[in-house]
PDB file of C-alpha atoms in Angstrom:
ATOM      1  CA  UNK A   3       6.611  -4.041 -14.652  1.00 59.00           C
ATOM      2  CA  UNK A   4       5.924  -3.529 -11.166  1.00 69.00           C
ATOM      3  CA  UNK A   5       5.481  -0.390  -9.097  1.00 78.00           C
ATOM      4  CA  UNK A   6       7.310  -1.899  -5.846  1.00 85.00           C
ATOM      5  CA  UNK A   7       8.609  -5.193  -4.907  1.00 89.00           C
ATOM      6  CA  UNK A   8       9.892  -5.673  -0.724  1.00 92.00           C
ATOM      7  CA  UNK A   9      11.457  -9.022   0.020  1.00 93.00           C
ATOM      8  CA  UNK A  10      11.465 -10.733   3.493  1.00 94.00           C
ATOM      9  CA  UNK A  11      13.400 -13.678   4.252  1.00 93.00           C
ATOM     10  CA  UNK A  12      11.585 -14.944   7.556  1.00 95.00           C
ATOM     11  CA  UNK A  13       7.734 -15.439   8.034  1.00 94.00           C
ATOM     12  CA  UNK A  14       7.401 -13.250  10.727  1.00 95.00           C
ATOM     13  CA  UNK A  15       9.490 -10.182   8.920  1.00 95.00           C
ATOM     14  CA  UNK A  16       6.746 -11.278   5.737  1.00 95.00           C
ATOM     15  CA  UNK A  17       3.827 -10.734   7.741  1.00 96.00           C
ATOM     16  CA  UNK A  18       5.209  -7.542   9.118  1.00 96.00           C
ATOM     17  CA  UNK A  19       6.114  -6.174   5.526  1.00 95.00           C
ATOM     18  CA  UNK A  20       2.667  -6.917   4.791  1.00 94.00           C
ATOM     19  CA  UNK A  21       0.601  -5.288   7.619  1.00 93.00           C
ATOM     20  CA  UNK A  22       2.604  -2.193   7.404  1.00 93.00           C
ATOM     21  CA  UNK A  23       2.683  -1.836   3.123  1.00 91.00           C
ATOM     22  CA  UNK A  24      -0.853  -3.693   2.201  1.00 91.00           C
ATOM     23  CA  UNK A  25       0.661  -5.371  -0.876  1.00 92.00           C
ATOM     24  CA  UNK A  26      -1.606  -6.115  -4.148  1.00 91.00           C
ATOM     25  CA  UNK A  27      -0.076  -9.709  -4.019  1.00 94.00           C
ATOM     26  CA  UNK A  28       2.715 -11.564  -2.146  1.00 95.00           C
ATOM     27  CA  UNK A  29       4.853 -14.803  -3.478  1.00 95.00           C
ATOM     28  CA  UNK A  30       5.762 -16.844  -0.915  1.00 95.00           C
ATOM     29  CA  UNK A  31       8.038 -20.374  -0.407  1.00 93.00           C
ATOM     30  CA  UNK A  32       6.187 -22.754   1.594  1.00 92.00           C
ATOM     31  CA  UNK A  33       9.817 -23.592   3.591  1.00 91.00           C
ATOM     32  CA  UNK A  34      10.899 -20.747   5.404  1.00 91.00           C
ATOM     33  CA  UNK A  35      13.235 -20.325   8.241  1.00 89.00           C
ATOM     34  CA  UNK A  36      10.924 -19.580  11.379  1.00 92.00           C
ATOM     35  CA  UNK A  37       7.639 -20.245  10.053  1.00 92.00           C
ATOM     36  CA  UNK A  38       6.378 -22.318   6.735  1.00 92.00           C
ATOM     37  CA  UNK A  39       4.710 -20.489   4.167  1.00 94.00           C
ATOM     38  CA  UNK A  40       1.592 -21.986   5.009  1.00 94.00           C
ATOM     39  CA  UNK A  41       1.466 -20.116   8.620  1.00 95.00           C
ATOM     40  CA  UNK A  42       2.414 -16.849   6.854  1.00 96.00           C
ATOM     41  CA  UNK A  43      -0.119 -17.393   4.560  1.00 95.00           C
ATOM     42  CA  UNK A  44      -3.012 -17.754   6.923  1.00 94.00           C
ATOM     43  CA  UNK A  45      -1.725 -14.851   9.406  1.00 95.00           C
ATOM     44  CA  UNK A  46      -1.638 -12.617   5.874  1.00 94.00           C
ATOM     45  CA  UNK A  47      -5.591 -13.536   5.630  1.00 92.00           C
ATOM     46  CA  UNK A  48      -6.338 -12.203   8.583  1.00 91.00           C
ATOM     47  CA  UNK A  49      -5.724  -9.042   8.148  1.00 90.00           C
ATOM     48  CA  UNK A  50      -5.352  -8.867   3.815  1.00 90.00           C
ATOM     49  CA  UNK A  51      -7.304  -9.930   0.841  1.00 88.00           C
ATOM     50  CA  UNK A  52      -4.239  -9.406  -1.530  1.00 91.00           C
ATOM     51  CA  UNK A  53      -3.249 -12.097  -4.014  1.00 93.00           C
ATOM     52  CA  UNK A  54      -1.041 -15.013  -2.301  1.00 95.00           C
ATOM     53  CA  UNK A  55       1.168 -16.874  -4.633  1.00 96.00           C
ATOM     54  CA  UNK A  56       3.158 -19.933  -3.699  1.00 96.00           C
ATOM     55  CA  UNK A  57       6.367 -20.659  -5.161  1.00 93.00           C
ATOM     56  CA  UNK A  58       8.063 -23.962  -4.044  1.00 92.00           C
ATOM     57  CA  UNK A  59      10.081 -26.808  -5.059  1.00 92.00           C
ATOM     58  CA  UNK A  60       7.207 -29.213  -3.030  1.00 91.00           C
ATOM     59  CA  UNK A  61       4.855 -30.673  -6.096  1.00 87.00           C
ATOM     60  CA  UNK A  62       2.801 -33.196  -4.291  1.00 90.00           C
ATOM     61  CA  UNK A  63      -1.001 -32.249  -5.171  1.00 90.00           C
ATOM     62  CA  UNK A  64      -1.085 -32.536  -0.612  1.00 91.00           C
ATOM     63  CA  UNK A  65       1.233 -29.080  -0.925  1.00 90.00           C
ATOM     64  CA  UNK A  66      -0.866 -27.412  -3.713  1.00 92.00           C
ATOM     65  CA  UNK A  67      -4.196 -28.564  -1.556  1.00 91.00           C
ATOM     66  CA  UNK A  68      -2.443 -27.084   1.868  1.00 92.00           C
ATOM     67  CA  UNK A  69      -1.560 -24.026   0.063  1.00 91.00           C
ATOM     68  CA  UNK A  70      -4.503 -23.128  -1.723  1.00 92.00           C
ATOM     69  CA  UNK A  71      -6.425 -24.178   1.533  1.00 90.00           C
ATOM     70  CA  UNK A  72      -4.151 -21.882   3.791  1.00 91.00           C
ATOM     71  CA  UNK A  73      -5.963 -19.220   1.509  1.00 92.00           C
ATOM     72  CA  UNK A  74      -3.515 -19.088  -1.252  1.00 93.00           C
ATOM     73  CA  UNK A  75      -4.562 -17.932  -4.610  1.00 93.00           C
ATOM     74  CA  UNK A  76      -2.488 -20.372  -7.306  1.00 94.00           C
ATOM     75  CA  UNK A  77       0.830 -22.329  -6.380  1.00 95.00           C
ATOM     76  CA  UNK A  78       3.236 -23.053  -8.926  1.00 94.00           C
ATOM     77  CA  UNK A  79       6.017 -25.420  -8.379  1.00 93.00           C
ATOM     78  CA  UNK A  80      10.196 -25.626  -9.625  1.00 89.00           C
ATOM     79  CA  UNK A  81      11.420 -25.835 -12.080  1.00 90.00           C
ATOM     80  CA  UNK A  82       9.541 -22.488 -13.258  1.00 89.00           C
ATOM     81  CA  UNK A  83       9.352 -19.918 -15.793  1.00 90.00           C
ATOM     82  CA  UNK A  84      10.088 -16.184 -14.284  1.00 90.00           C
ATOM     83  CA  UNK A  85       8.016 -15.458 -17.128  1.00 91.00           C
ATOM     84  CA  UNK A  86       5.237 -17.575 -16.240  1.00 90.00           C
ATOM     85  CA  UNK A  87       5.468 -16.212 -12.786  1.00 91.00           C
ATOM     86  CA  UNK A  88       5.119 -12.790 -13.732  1.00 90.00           C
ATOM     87  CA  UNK A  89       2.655 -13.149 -15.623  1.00 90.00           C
ATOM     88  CA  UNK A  90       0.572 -15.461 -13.160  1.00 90.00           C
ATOM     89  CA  UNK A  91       0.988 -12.305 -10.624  1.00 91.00           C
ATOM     90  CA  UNK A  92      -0.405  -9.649 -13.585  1.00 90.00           C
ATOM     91  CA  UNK A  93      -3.447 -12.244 -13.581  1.00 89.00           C
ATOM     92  CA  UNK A  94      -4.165 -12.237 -10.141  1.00 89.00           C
ATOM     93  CA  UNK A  95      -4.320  -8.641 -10.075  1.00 87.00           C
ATOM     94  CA  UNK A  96      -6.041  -8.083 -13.058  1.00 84.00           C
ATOM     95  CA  UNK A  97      -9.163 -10.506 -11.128  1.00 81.00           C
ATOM     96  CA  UNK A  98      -8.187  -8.270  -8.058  1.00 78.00           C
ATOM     97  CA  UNK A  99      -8.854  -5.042  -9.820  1.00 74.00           C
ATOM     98  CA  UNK A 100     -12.303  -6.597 -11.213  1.00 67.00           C
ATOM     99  CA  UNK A 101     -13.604  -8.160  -8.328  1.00 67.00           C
ATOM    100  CA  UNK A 102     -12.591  -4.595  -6.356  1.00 60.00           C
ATOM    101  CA  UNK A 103     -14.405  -2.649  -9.390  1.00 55.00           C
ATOM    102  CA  UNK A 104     -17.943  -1.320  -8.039  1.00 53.00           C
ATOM    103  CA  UNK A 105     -21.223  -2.341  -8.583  1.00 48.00           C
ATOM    104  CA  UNK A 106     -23.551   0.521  -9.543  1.00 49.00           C
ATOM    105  CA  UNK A 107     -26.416   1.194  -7.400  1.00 48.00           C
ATOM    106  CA  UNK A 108     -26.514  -2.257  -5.546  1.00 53.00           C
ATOM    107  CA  UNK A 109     -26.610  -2.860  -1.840  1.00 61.00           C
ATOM    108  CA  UNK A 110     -23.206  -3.919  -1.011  1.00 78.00           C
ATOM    109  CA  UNK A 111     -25.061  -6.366   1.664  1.00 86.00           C
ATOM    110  CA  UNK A 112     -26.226  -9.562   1.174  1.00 88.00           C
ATOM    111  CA  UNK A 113     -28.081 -11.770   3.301  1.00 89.00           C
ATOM    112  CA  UNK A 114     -28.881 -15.710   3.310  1.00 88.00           C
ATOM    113  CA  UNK A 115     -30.502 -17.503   6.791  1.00 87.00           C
ATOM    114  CA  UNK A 116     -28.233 -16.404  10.130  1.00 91.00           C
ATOM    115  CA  UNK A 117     -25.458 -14.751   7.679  1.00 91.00           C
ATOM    116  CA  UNK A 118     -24.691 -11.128   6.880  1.00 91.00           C
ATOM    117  CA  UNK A 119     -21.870 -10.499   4.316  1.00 90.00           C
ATOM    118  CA  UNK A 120     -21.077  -6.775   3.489  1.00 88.00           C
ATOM    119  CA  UNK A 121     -19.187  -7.139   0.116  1.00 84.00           C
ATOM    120  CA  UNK A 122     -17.526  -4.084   0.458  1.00 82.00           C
ATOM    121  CA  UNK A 123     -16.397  -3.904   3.778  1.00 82.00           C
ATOM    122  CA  UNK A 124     -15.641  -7.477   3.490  1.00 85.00           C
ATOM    123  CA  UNK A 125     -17.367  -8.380   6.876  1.00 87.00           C
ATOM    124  CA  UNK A 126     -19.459 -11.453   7.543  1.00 91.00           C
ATOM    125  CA  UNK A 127     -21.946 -11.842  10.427  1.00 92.00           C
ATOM    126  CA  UNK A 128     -23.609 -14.894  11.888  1.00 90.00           C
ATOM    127  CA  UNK A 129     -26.614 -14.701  14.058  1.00 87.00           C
ATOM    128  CA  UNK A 130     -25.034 -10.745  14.010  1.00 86.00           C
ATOM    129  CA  UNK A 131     -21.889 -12.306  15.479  1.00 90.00           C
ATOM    130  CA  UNK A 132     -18.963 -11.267  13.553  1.00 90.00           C
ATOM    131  CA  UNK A 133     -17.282 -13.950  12.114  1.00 91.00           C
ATOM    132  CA  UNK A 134     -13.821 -14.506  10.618  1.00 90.00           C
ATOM    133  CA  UNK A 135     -13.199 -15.556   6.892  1.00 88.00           C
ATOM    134  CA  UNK A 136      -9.770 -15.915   5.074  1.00 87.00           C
ATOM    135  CA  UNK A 137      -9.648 -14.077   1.833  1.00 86.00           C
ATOM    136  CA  UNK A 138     -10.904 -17.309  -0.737  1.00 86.00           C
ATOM    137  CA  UNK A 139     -13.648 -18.358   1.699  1.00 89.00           C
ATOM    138  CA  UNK A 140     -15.114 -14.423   1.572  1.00 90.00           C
ATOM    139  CA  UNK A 141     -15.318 -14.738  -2.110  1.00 89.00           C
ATOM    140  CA  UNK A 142     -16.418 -18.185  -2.346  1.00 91.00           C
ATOM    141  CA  UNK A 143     -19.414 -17.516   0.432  1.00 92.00           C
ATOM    142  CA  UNK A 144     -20.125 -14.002  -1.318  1.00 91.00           C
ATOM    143  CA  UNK A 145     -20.836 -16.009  -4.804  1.00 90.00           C
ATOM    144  CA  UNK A 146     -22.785 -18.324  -2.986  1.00 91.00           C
ATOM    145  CA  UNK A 147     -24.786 -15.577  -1.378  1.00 90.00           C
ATOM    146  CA  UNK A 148     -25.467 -13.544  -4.903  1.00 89.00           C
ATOM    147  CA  UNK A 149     -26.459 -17.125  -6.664  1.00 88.00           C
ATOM    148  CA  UNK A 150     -28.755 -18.711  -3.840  1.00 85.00           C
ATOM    149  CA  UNK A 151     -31.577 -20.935  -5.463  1.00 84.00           C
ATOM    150  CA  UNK A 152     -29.380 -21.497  -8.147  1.00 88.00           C
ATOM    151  CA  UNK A 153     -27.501 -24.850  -9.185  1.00 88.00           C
ATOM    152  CA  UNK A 154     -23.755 -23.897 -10.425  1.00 85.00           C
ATOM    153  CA  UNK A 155     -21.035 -26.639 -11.365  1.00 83.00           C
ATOM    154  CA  UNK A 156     -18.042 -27.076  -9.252  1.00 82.00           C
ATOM    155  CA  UNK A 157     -16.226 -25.565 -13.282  1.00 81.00           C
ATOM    156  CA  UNK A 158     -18.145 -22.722 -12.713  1.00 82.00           C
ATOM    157  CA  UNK A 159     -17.645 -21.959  -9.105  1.00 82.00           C
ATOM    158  CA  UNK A 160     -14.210 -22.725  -9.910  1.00 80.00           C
ATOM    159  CA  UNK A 161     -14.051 -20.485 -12.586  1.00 80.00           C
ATOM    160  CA  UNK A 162     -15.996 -17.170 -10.461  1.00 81.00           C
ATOM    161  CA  UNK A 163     -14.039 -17.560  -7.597  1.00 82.00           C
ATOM    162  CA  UNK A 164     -10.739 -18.615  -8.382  1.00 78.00           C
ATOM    163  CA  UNK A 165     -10.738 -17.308 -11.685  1.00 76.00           C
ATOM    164  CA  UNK A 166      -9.306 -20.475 -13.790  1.00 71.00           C
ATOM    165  CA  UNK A 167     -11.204 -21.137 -16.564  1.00 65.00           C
ATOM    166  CA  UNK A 168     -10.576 -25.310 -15.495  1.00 64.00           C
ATOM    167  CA  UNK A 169     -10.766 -27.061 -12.130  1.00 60.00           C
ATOM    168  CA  UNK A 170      -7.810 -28.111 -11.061  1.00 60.00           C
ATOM    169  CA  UNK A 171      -8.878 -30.248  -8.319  1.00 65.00           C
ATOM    170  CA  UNK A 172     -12.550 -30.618  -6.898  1.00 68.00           C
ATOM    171  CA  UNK A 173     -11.149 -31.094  -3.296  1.00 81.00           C
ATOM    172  CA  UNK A 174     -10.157 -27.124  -3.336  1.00 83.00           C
ATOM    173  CA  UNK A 175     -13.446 -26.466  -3.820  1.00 83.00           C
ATOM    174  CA  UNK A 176     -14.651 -29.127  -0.965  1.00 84.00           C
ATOM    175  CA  UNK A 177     -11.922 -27.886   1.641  1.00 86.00           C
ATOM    176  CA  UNK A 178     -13.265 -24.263   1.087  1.00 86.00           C
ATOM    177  CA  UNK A 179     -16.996 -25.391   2.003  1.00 86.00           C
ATOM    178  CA  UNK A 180     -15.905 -27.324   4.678  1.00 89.00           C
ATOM    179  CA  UNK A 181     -13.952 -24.808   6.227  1.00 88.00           C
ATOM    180  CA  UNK A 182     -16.942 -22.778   5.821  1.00 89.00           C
ATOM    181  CA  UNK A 183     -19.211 -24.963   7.451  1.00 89.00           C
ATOM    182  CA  UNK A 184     -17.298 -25.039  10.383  1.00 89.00           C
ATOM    183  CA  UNK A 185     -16.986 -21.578  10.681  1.00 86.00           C
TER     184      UNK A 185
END
């Protein structure tokens, strides 16, 4: 089971919940009454790395792309299994809890050209300007950074940063770079 589950029925009371109670991971609708999900999502990534799960009776693969793109983690679509759910959310936090274990005796920085990225802070610096990241696009750029000079398949990147063992859809990957690039 879980420890503690809060519920919030507006974005903007979601986000709040959040900030004040730093949740291990957070399911969210992508329709909600002030805000969409999406919003929430990316206003939760500014602040949180937890595990964002949407949950959402829109199954175009356009809503799964926005979703994971907003810095969601997995989005699962009705009809669903409660089941499935719950265990979906004991799998993100079980790739929380080993991406959060420690590394021994390894600088925690890592550095490639202009860019800075303190994996345990969970900073990133450009030309030693601080720049912003949402939660997917730390990890993504942090494997990057540890595997420079080396050639890894968009199933393997897949697999190290969103922790599926198959590729769901190779324009996740390619919306994460580009919204890395333009950062």
């Amino acid at each position: 089971g879980f420890r503690e589950i809060r519920r919030a029925y507006r974005g903007s009371e979601a986000v709040t919940l959040c900030r004040e109670f730093q949740p291990d991971a957070v399911i969210l609708d992508v329709m909600l009454p002030d805000m969409d999900g999406l919003e929430v999502c990316r206003r939760i990534r500014e602040f949180s790395y937890c595990s964002i799960l949407f949950l959402s009776s829109r199954n175009d693969d356009i809503d799964k792309i926005l979703g994971l793109s907003s810095g969601g983690d997995d989005y699962i679509t009705k009809p669903f299994s409660p089941r499935e759910v719950a265990f979906r959310v004991k799998a993100q936090l079980r790739r929380q809890r080993y991406q959060n274990a420690p590394s021994p005796a390894v600088s925690s920085v890592l550095t490639a050209g202009p860019l800075s990225l303190d994996q345990e802070s969970g900073r990133v610096w450009k030309n030693g300007r601080e720049i912003s990241l949402t939660g997917r696009e730390f990890l993504l750029l942090s494997y990057l950074m540890e595997n420079t000079d080396k050639i890894i398949s968009k199933e393997r990147l897949y697999e190290q940063v969103w922790g599926e063992s198959s590729c769901i859809c190779d324009n996740t990957i390619m919306v994460h770079i580009r919204h890395l690039r333009e950062k």
